[in-house]
Amino acid sequence: MTVTIVGSQLGDEGKGGVVDLYGDAADVVARYQGGDNAGHTVVHDGEKYKLSLVPSGAVRGKVGVLGNGCVVNPETLFDEIDTLRDRGLEPDVRVAERAHVILPYHRALDGIEEEEKDDLAAGTTKRGIGPTYEDKAGRRGVRIGDLLDPDALRERLEYVVPQKKALAEEVFEKETGEEFDIEHLYETYREYGKRLEEEGMTVDCGDFLQERIDAGDNVMLEGAQGTSLDIDHGVYPYVTSSNPSSGGASVGTGLGPTVVGQGDVIGIVKAYLSRVGTGPLPTELGGVEDQTPDYDASEGAGEDEEELATRIRDEGGEYGTVTGRPRRVGWLDMPMLRHATRANGFTGLAINHIDVLAGLDEVKVGHSYEFDGEEIFTMPPTTEAWGRCEATFKSFDGWPEVDWAEVAAEGYEAIPENARTYLEYISDELETPIYAVGVGPGREETVIVENPYE
C-alpha cells in the first residue's frame, strides 16, 4: 500500500520527521516533486541529518526514489550521498530517468530573474528550480535519461544553451561564463551520467514503484514544501513551481491515482504557521527583513508581538534548513487548513511542534477571515484577495512546559489538557482524525495515535 505525506501549509511543517516516524514499516520512500530547495531535517539515533534532495527515508536504510516530478541537481545529489557515506550510512537512492536535470544556467538565471522581478519576486532559494520547471513545460529540458545517452545530451545542450546565453547577455545584459558553455556542460554532465549508470541508480519510476507494491512492499510518497506553495492551489505567484499537493504524488511518480487513493494521505500541520519568502500572511506575528513591503503585516505591530514572534521563531528553530533565512511566523490559519484538507483529501493529520507553544498564557488561532465585510472560512482563489483578508481569532488557554519525552512515552492522554483541547479543535474543524502529535524534534518525541501501515 501507499502512504502519502503532504505539507498542509507553507512548507517547514516537519514532513521529514513524519516520514522518519513511520519509516519502519515503509520499504521505499519516493519524493514526487521539488528539488534541492526543499530542506528537511531528520534526527535519528541522536544524529541530525540535514538533507535537501535525498529522500528522508534513506537515513533509515530504506530505498529512496526521486520521482519523475522532481528536478535533480546531480552535484547536490552526489554531495549528499557522499556525505551520508562518510557518516557511516549506505543510502540506496534511485532516480527517475524522466526527472529533469537542474543545470548551472538554471541557477544563474534564477538569480538574475529574481532580481529583475522586484516586488513580484517569489523569494526563491535561487537554486534553479523554477527555470528548470519552465524548461520542462517549454519542452527544452534535459532529463536524467539524457545524461546516459551522449548523443541525446549533446543535441539537447546545443539546442537550449544558445537560447539561455542570449537571454542572459542580450536581455538581462549580464556577462556569462562556463555555466553557459556547451562543452563544459557536456563533459561535466556526461560524468554524472556515467556515475548514475555505474551505480545502477536510474529507474523507470512508475514501473519500479508498482513492481515493489505488487511484491507486497509498503511505499511512502513524500512531498516537498506545502499546499499553499502549490503552483495550482497555492498563493500564486508566491509559490513553488510544482505540485506538493497529493495530486502531484500520482503525476510525479507514475503511479495511478487509484493506487495512491487506496492508501492514506496524511496532512502535516505545524501547530502555528511559518514560511520563508514573500506574500501575504493574515495571521502573521511581527515580521522579518525579507517581507514584501506591499504586505507588511508588521506595520503597527507592538513590541510584545515582535517579542512573541522572536520567541516562537527561536523555540521552533524557524530558520531555513537550506538557506538559514529566518522564517516568518504567525498563529495557526484554519482557512488555509480547510483549503488544504479539501485539495488533498486528508485521511489523517500529524500535528507538530505543540511543545514550541508551551508556556504561553494564550494561544490564538485564525478561525476565519473577514473579507470585504463578509466572514469566510477558506482561502480566496487569488493572492490579491487573500492579502485583503483579516484574520478573525479564537483564543485558547495556554499549556505548561512539561517533560515532553515522558509525554511521548505515555501517549496521547499525557498531553496537557489545554493542548489536547487545541488539537481536538483542529481535528474537529477539519473533520479528520489525528494520527500523530509531534512534541519535539526527535523521532522518539512523537505521540503516535494511529499507524497508517497497520
Short mmCIF file of N, CA and C in Angstrom, two decimals, residues 192-341:
data_model
loop_
_atom_site.label_atom_id
_atom_site.label_comp_id
_atom_site.label_asym_id
_atom_site.label_seq_id
_atom_site.Cartn_x
_atom_site.Cartn_y
_atom_site.Cartn_z
N TYR A 192 28.44 12.83 -14.68
CA TYR A 192 27.34 12.49 -13.76
C TYR A 192 26.54 11.31 -14.31
N GLY A 193 26.30 11.32 -15.61
CA GLY A 193 25.57 10.22 -16.22
C GLY A 193 26.29 8.89 -16.05
N LYS A 194 27.60 8.92 -16.21
CA LYS A 194 28.38 7.68 -16.05
C LYS A 194 28.28 7.16 -14.62
N ARG A 195 28.33 8.07 -13.64
CA ARG A 195 28.24 7.61 -12.26
C ARG A 195 26.84 7.05 -11.97
N LEU A 196 25.81 7.71 -12.45
CA LEU A 196 24.45 7.19 -12.28
C LEU A 196 24.33 5.78 -12.85
N GLU A 197 24.94 5.59 -14.01
CA GLU A 197 24.88 4.30 -14.68
C GLU A 197 25.69 3.24 -13.93
N GLU A 198 26.90 3.62 -13.54
CA GLU A 198 27.79 2.67 -12.85
C GLU A 198 27.20 2.20 -11.54
N GLU A 199 26.49 3.09 -10.84
CA GLU A 199 25.92 2.74 -9.54
C GLU A 199 24.49 2.20 -9.66
N GLY A 200 24.02 2.03 -10.88
CA GLY A 200 22.70 1.44 -11.09
C GLY A 200 21.57 2.23 -10.46
N MET A 201 21.65 3.56 -10.55
CA MET A 201 20.71 4.41 -9.82
C MET A 201 19.45 4.78 -10.60
N THR A 202 19.46 4.66 -11.91
CA THR A 202 18.33 5.17 -12.69
C THR A 202 17.24 4.10 -12.86
N VAL A 203 15.98 4.55 -12.83
CA VAL A 203 14.83 3.64 -12.94
C VAL A 203 13.73 4.30 -13.76
N ASP A 204 12.85 3.45 -14.27
CA ASP A 204 11.56 3.90 -14.78
C ASP A 204 10.65 3.95 -13.55
N CYS A 205 10.40 5.13 -13.04
CA CYS A 205 9.87 5.30 -11.68
C CYS A 205 8.54 4.56 -11.48
N GLY A 206 7.57 4.80 -12.36
CA GLY A 206 6.26 4.18 -12.19
C GLY A 206 6.34 2.66 -12.16
N ASP A 207 7.09 2.09 -13.11
CA ASP A 207 7.26 0.64 -13.15
C ASP A 207 7.96 0.13 -11.88
N PHE A 208 9.01 0.83 -11.48
CA PHE A 208 9.78 0.41 -10.31
C PHE A 208 8.89 0.37 -9.06
N LEU A 209 8.12 1.44 -8.83
CA LEU A 209 7.28 1.51 -7.64
C LEU A 209 6.14 0.51 -7.69
N GLN A 210 5.52 0.36 -8.86
CA GLN A 210 4.41 -0.58 -8.98
C GLN A 210 4.88 -2.02 -8.75
N GLU A 211 6.06 -2.34 -9.26
CA GLU A 211 6.61 -3.68 -9.02
C GLU A 211 6.84 -3.93 -7.54
N ARG A 212 7.31 -2.91 -6.83
CA ARG A 212 7.53 -3.06 -5.39
C ARG A 212 6.20 -3.25 -4.66
N ILE A 213 5.18 -2.48 -5.07
CA ILE A 213 3.86 -2.63 -4.44
C ILE A 213 3.29 -4.02 -4.73
N ASP A 214 3.40 -4.46 -5.98
CA ASP A 214 2.89 -5.80 -6.35
C ASP A 214 3.61 -6.91 -5.58
N ALA A 215 4.86 -6.65 -5.20
CA ALA A 215 5.63 -7.63 -4.44
C ALA A 215 5.30 -7.60 -2.95
N GLY A 216 4.41 -6.67 -2.56
CA GLY A 216 3.99 -6.59 -1.17
C GLY A 216 4.68 -5.54 -0.35
N ASP A 217 5.51 -4.71 -0.97
CA ASP A 217 6.23 -3.67 -0.23
C ASP A 217 5.31 -2.49 0.09
N ASN A 218 5.63 -1.82 1.18
CA ASN A 218 4.96 -0.57 1.54
C ASN A 218 5.75 0.60 0.97
N VAL A 219 5.04 1.49 0.29
CA VAL A 219 5.68 2.64 -0.35
C VAL A 219 5.16 3.92 0.28
N MET A 220 6.08 4.80 0.65
CA MET A 220 5.70 6.11 1.17
C MET A 220 6.04 7.16 0.12
N LEU A 221 5.12 8.05 -0.15
CA LEU A 221 5.28 9.12 -1.12
C LEU A 221 5.43 10.43 -0.37
N GLU A 222 6.49 11.15 -0.65
CA GLU A 222 6.87 12.31 0.14
C GLU A 222 6.86 13.57 -0.71
N GLY A 223 6.09 14.56 -0.30
CA GLY A 223 6.09 15.83 -1.00
C GLY A 223 7.02 16.82 -0.32
N ALA A 224 7.48 17.79 -1.08
CA ALA A 224 8.27 18.89 -0.52
C ALA A 224 7.37 20.12 -0.43
N GLN A 225 7.80 21.13 0.32
CA GLN A 225 7.03 22.36 0.52
C GLN A 225 5.63 22.05 1.07
N GLY A 226 4.65 22.89 0.79
CA GLY A 226 3.32 22.71 1.35
C GLY A 226 2.25 23.11 0.36
N THR A 227 1.00 22.81 0.70
CA THR A 227 -0.12 23.00 -0.22
C THR A 227 -0.28 24.45 -0.67
N SER A 228 -0.05 25.40 0.23
CA SER A 228 -0.22 26.81 -0.15
C SER A 228 0.95 27.32 -0.97
N LEU A 229 1.94 26.46 -1.23
CA LEU A 229 3.00 26.78 -2.18
C LEU A 229 2.83 26.02 -3.49
N ASP A 230 1.73 25.28 -3.62
CA ASP A 230 1.43 24.54 -4.85
C ASP A 230 1.17 25.53 -5.98
N ILE A 231 1.73 25.26 -7.15
CA ILE A 231 1.60 26.22 -8.25
C ILE A 231 0.16 26.38 -8.73
N ASP A 232 -0.68 25.35 -8.53
CA ASP A 232 -2.09 25.45 -8.90
C ASP A 232 -2.98 25.87 -7.75
N HIS A 233 -2.69 25.42 -6.55
CA HIS A 233 -3.60 25.60 -5.41
C HIS A 233 -3.06 26.53 -4.34
N GLY A 234 -1.89 27.13 -4.60
CA GLY A 234 -1.26 27.98 -3.61
C GLY A 234 -1.45 29.46 -3.86
N VAL A 235 -0.64 30.26 -3.16
CA VAL A 235 -0.79 31.71 -3.17
C VAL A 235 0.06 32.30 -4.30
N TYR A 236 -0.32 31.99 -5.51
CA TYR A 236 0.36 32.41 -6.73
C TYR A 236 0.46 33.93 -6.79
N PRO A 237 1.61 34.53 -7.13
CA PRO A 237 2.84 33.91 -7.66
C PRO A 237 3.88 33.56 -6.60
N TYR A 238 3.51 33.64 -5.31
CA TYR A 238 4.49 33.37 -4.24
C TYR A 238 4.49 31.87 -3.93
N VAL A 239 4.77 31.07 -4.94
CA VAL A 239 4.62 29.62 -4.85
C VAL A 239 5.88 28.93 -5.40
N THR A 240 5.91 27.61 -5.25
CA THR A 240 6.94 26.83 -5.90
C THR A 240 6.48 26.52 -7.33
N SER A 241 7.25 25.74 -8.05
CA SER A 241 6.99 25.55 -9.48
C SER A 241 6.40 24.18 -9.80
N SER A 242 5.91 23.48 -8.76
CA SER A 242 5.39 22.13 -8.96
C SER A 242 4.19 21.93 -8.04
N ASN A 243 3.73 20.68 -7.91
CA ASN A 243 2.52 20.37 -7.16
C ASN A 243 2.82 19.55 -5.91
N PRO A 244 3.04 20.22 -4.76
CA PRO A 244 3.23 19.49 -3.50
C PRO A 244 1.97 18.80 -3.00
N SER A 245 0.80 19.20 -3.50
CA SER A 245 -0.45 18.60 -3.04
C SER A 245 -0.53 17.14 -3.49
N SER A 246 -1.48 16.41 -2.94
CA SER A 246 -1.48 14.95 -3.11
C SER A 246 -1.67 14.52 -4.56
N GLY A 247 -2.30 15.36 -5.39
CA GLY A 247 -2.42 15.02 -6.81
C GLY A 247 -1.07 14.87 -7.48
N GLY A 248 -0.08 15.61 -6.98
CA GLY A 248 1.27 15.51 -7.52
C GLY A 248 1.92 14.18 -7.23
N ALA A 249 1.42 13.45 -6.23
CA ALA A 249 2.01 12.15 -5.89
C ALA A 249 1.83 11.15 -7.02
N SER A 250 0.69 11.22 -7.69
CA SER A 250 0.43 10.32 -8.81
C SER A 250 1.22 10.76 -10.05
N VAL A 251 1.06 12.01 -10.42
CA VAL A 251 1.73 12.53 -11.62
C VAL A 251 3.26 12.46 -11.48
N GLY A 252 3.75 12.72 -10.26
CA GLY A 252 5.19 12.82 -10.05
C GLY A 252 5.90 11.51 -9.80
N THR A 253 5.14 10.39 -9.80
CA THR A 253 5.77 9.08 -9.62
C THR A 253 5.42 8.10 -10.73
N GLY A 254 4.31 8.33 -11.43
CA GLY A 254 3.87 7.37 -12.42
C GLY A 254 2.92 6.32 -11.87
N LEU A 255 2.61 6.39 -10.57
CA LEU A 255 1.59 5.51 -10.01
C LEU A 255 0.21 6.09 -10.32
N GLY A 256 -0.75 5.24 -10.60
CA GLY A 256 -2.09 5.72 -10.93
C GLY A 256 -2.77 6.36 -9.73
N PRO A 257 -3.68 7.32 -9.96
CA PRO A 257 -4.39 7.97 -8.85
C PRO A 257 -5.20 6.99 -8.02
N THR A 258 -5.67 5.90 -8.64
CA THR A 258 -6.41 4.91 -7.86
C THR A 258 -5.49 4.15 -6.92
N VAL A 259 -4.22 4.00 -7.30
CA VAL A 259 -3.24 3.36 -6.41
C VAL A 259 -2.97 4.26 -5.21
N VAL A 260 -2.69 5.53 -5.48
CA VAL A 260 -2.43 6.48 -4.41
C VAL A 260 -3.67 6.64 -3.52
N GLY A 261 -4.84 6.68 -4.15
CA GLY A 261 -6.08 6.91 -3.42
C GLY A 261 -6.50 5.76 -2.53
N GLN A 262 -5.96 4.58 -2.76
CA GLN A 262 -6.30 3.45 -1.90
C GLN A 262 -5.56 3.50 -0.57
N GLY A 263 -4.54 4.34 -0.48
CA GLY A 263 -3.77 4.45 0.75
C GLY A 263 -4.17 5.69 1.54
N ASP A 264 -3.42 5.95 2.60
CA ASP A 264 -3.66 7.14 3.43
C ASP A 264 -2.96 8.36 2.84
N VAL A 265 -3.57 9.52 3.05
CA VAL A 265 -2.95 10.80 2.73
C VAL A 265 -2.90 11.58 4.04
N ILE A 266 -1.69 11.75 4.57
CA ILE A 266 -1.53 12.37 5.88
C ILE A 266 -1.11 13.82 5.71
N GLY A 267 -1.90 14.73 6.26
CA GLY A 267 -1.58 16.15 6.23
C GLY A 267 -0.71 16.52 7.41
N ILE A 268 0.44 17.10 7.14
CA ILE A 268 1.35 17.52 8.21
C ILE A 268 1.05 18.97 8.55
N VAL A 269 0.75 19.21 9.82
CA VAL A 269 0.33 20.54 10.29
C VAL A 269 1.31 21.01 11.35
N LYS A 270 1.85 22.20 11.18
CA LYS A 270 2.60 22.82 12.26
C LYS A 270 1.59 23.53 13.16
N ALA A 271 1.77 23.46 14.48
CA ALA A 271 0.78 23.98 15.42
C ALA A 271 0.65 25.49 15.38
N TYR A 272 1.54 26.13 14.67
CA TYR A 272 1.44 27.56 14.36
C TYR A 272 1.76 27.66 12.89
N LEU A 273 2.12 28.81 12.40
CA LEU A 273 2.38 28.98 10.97
C LEU A 273 3.76 29.57 10.76
N SER A 274 4.44 29.11 9.72
CA SER A 274 5.71 29.74 9.35
C SER A 274 5.89 29.65 7.85
N ARG A 275 6.70 30.55 7.34
CA ARG A 275 7.08 30.47 5.94
C ARG A 275 8.33 31.28 5.68
N VAL A 276 9.06 30.88 4.64
CA VAL A 276 10.16 31.68 4.12
C VAL A 276 9.66 32.32 2.83
N GLY A 277 9.97 33.58 2.64
CA GLY A 277 9.59 34.22 1.38
C GLY A 277 8.50 35.26 1.56
N THR A 278 8.10 35.79 0.43
CA THR A 278 7.21 36.94 0.42
C THR A 278 5.75 36.54 0.20
N GLY A 279 4.87 37.53 0.33
CA GLY A 279 3.44 37.30 0.14
C GLY A 279 2.67 37.60 1.40
N PRO A 280 1.34 37.69 1.30
CA PRO A 280 0.52 37.99 2.47
C PRO A 280 0.53 36.85 3.48
N LEU A 281 0.20 37.16 4.71
CA LEU A 281 0.14 36.17 5.79
C LEU A 281 -0.79 36.74 6.87
N PRO A 282 -2.10 36.48 6.76
CA PRO A 282 -3.08 37.17 7.62
C PRO A 282 -2.88 36.96 9.11
N THR A 283 -2.30 35.83 9.53
CA THR A 283 -2.14 35.59 10.97
C THR A 283 -0.74 35.92 11.47
N GLU A 284 0.04 36.66 10.68
CA GLU A 284 1.45 36.89 11.00
C GLU A 284 1.65 37.66 12.29
N LEU A 285 2.68 37.25 13.02
CA LEU A 285 3.15 37.97 14.20
C LEU A 285 4.43 38.69 13.81
N GLY A 286 4.47 40.01 13.89
CA GLY A 286 5.68 40.74 13.59
C GLY A 286 6.10 40.56 12.15
N GLY A 287 7.41 40.61 11.89
CA GLY A 287 7.90 40.47 10.52
C GLY A 287 9.39 40.24 10.51
N VAL A 288 9.94 39.95 9.34
CA VAL A 288 11.39 39.83 9.16
C VAL A 288 11.79 40.63 7.93
N GLU A 289 13.07 40.76 7.72
CA GLU A 289 13.59 41.70 6.74
C GLU A 289 13.16 41.40 5.31
N ASP A 290 12.95 40.12 4.96
CA ASP A 290 12.68 39.81 3.56
C ASP A 290 11.19 39.87 3.21
N GLN A 291 10.41 40.50 4.09
CA GLN A 291 8.98 40.59 3.83
C GLN A 291 8.69 41.57 2.71
N THR A 292 7.68 41.30 1.90
CA THR A 292 7.31 42.19 0.81
C THR A 292 6.64 43.45 1.37
N PRO A 293 7.08 44.65 0.99
CA PRO A 293 6.50 45.88 1.55
C PRO A 293 5.00 45.98 1.36
N ASP A 294 4.48 45.52 0.23
CA ASP A 294 3.04 45.64 -0.04
C ASP A 294 2.18 44.88 0.97
N TYR A 295 2.78 43.90 1.64
CA TYR A 295 2.02 43.07 2.57
C TYR A 295 2.69 43.10 3.94
N ASP A 296 3.08 44.29 4.40
CA ASP A 296 3.85 44.39 5.63
C ASP A 296 2.94 44.29 6.85
N ALA A 297 2.72 43.06 7.31
CA ALA A 297 1.86 42.83 8.46
C ALA A 297 2.49 43.35 9.76
N SER A 298 3.79 43.65 9.74
CA SER A 298 4.45 44.12 10.96
C SER A 298 4.19 45.60 11.21
N GLU A 299 3.63 46.29 10.23
CA GLU A 299 3.39 47.72 10.40
C GLU A 299 2.42 47.94 11.54
N GLY A 300 2.85 48.66 12.54
CA GLY A 300 1.98 48.92 13.68
C GLY A 300 2.00 47.81 14.72
N ALA A 301 2.76 46.75 14.49
CA ALA A 301 2.82 45.67 15.46
C ALA A 301 3.51 46.15 16.72
N GLY A 302 2.96 45.79 17.86
CA GLY A 302 3.53 46.22 19.13
C GLY A 302 4.79 45.46 19.47
N GLU A 303 5.53 45.99 20.45
CA GLU A 303 6.77 45.35 20.85
C GLU A 303 6.51 43.94 21.37
N ASP A 304 5.39 43.75 22.09
CA ASP A 304 5.08 42.43 22.63
C ASP A 304 4.91 41.41 21.51
N GLU A 305 4.27 41.83 20.41
CA GLU A 305 4.06 40.92 19.29
C GLU A 305 5.38 40.56 18.63
N GLU A 306 6.27 41.54 18.51
CA GLU A 306 7.59 41.25 17.95
C GLU A 306 8.35 40.28 18.84
N GLU A 307 8.28 40.48 20.14
CA GLU A 307 8.96 39.59 21.08
C GLU A 307 8.39 38.18 21.00
N LEU A 308 7.07 38.09 20.87
CA LEU A 308 6.42 36.78 20.77
C LEU A 308 6.84 36.07 19.49
N ALA A 309 6.92 36.83 18.39
CA ALA A 309 7.36 36.24 17.12
C ALA A 309 8.78 35.71 17.24
N THR A 310 9.65 36.49 17.87
CA THR A 310 11.04 36.07 18.04
C THR A 310 11.13 34.83 18.93
N ARG A 311 10.32 34.81 19.98
CA ARG A 311 10.33 33.65 20.88
C ARG A 311 9.92 32.37 20.15
N ILE A 312 8.84 32.44 19.39
CA ILE A 312 8.38 31.26 18.66
C ILE A 312 9.41 30.86 17.61
N ARG A 313 9.98 31.85 16.92
CA ARG A 313 10.97 31.57 15.88
C ARG A 313 12.19 30.85 16.47
N ASP A 314 12.64 31.34 17.63
CA ASP A 314 13.82 30.73 18.24
C ASP A 314 13.51 29.37 18.86
N GLU A 315 12.37 29.27 19.54
CA GLU A 315 11.99 27.99 20.16
C GLU A 315 11.77 26.92 19.10
N GLY A 316 11.19 27.32 17.96
CA GLY A 316 10.87 26.36 16.91
C GLY A 316 11.99 26.17 15.90
N GLY A 317 13.11 26.89 16.08
CA GLY A 317 14.20 26.78 15.11
C GLY A 317 13.76 27.20 13.73
N GLU A 318 13.02 28.29 13.66
CA GLU A 318 12.41 28.71 12.39
C GLU A 318 13.39 29.47 11.51
N TYR A 319 14.37 28.72 11.04
CA TYR A 319 15.37 29.23 10.11
C TYR A 319 15.54 28.18 9.03
N GLY A 320 15.60 28.61 7.77
CA GLY A 320 15.60 27.68 6.65
C GLY A 320 16.70 26.65 6.73
N THR A 321 16.35 25.36 6.49
CA THR A 321 17.33 24.28 6.52
C THR A 321 18.41 24.50 5.47
N VAL A 322 18.02 24.95 4.29
CA VAL A 322 18.96 25.13 3.19
C VAL A 322 19.66 26.48 3.27
N THR A 323 18.89 27.55 3.56
CA THR A 323 19.41 28.91 3.42
C THR A 323 19.79 29.57 4.74
N GLY A 324 19.23 29.10 5.86
CA GLY A 324 19.44 29.76 7.13
C GLY A 324 18.61 31.01 7.31
N ARG A 325 17.75 31.32 6.33
CA ARG A 325 16.93 32.53 6.43
C ARG A 325 15.91 32.41 7.56
N PRO A 326 15.68 33.50 8.32
CA PRO A 326 14.63 33.46 9.34
C PRO A 326 13.26 33.34 8.68
N ARG A 327 12.44 32.44 9.20
CA ARG A 327 11.09 32.27 8.66
C ARG A 327 10.14 33.25 9.33
N ARG A 328 9.16 33.69 8.60
CA ARG A 328 8.08 34.49 9.16
C ARG A 328 7.17 33.55 9.96
N VAL A 329 6.65 34.03 11.07
CA VAL A 329 5.81 33.18 11.91
C VAL A 329 4.48 33.86 12.20
N GLY A 330 3.47 33.04 12.45
CA GLY A 330 2.15 33.54 12.79
C GLY A 330 1.34 32.46 13.48
N TRP A 331 0.16 32.82 13.92
CA TRP A 331 -0.74 31.86 14.53
C TRP A 331 -1.28 30.90 13.46
N LEU A 332 -1.78 29.78 13.90
CA LEU A 332 -2.37 28.79 13.00
C LEU A 332 -3.49 29.43 12.19
N ASP A 333 -3.57 29.09 10.92
CA ASP A 333 -4.54 29.67 9.98
C ASP A 333 -5.49 28.56 9.54
N MET A 334 -6.70 28.54 10.11
CA MET A 334 -7.66 27.47 9.80
C MET A 334 -8.23 27.56 8.39
N PRO A 335 -8.51 28.74 7.82
CA PRO A 335 -8.95 28.77 6.43
C PRO A 335 -7.94 28.10 5.48
N MET A 336 -6.65 28.30 5.76
CA MET A 336 -5.61 27.65 4.97
C MET A 336 -5.70 26.13 5.11
N LEU A 337 -5.93 25.66 6.33
CA LEU A 337 -6.01 24.22 6.56
C LEU A 337 -7.28 23.61 5.96
N ARG A 338 -8.38 24.34 6.00
CA ARG A 338 -9.61 23.82 5.36
C ARG A 338 -9.39 23.66 3.86
N HIS A 339 -8.73 24.65 3.26
CA HIS A 339 -8.41 24.59 1.83
C HIS A 339 -7.54 23.38 1.54
N ALA A 340 -6.51 23.16 2.36
CA ALA A 340 -5.59 22.05 2.14
C ALA A 340 -6.28 20.71 2.32
N THR A 341 -7.17 20.61 3.29
CA THR A 341 -7.88 19.36 3.53
C THR A 341 -8.73 18.97 2.33
#
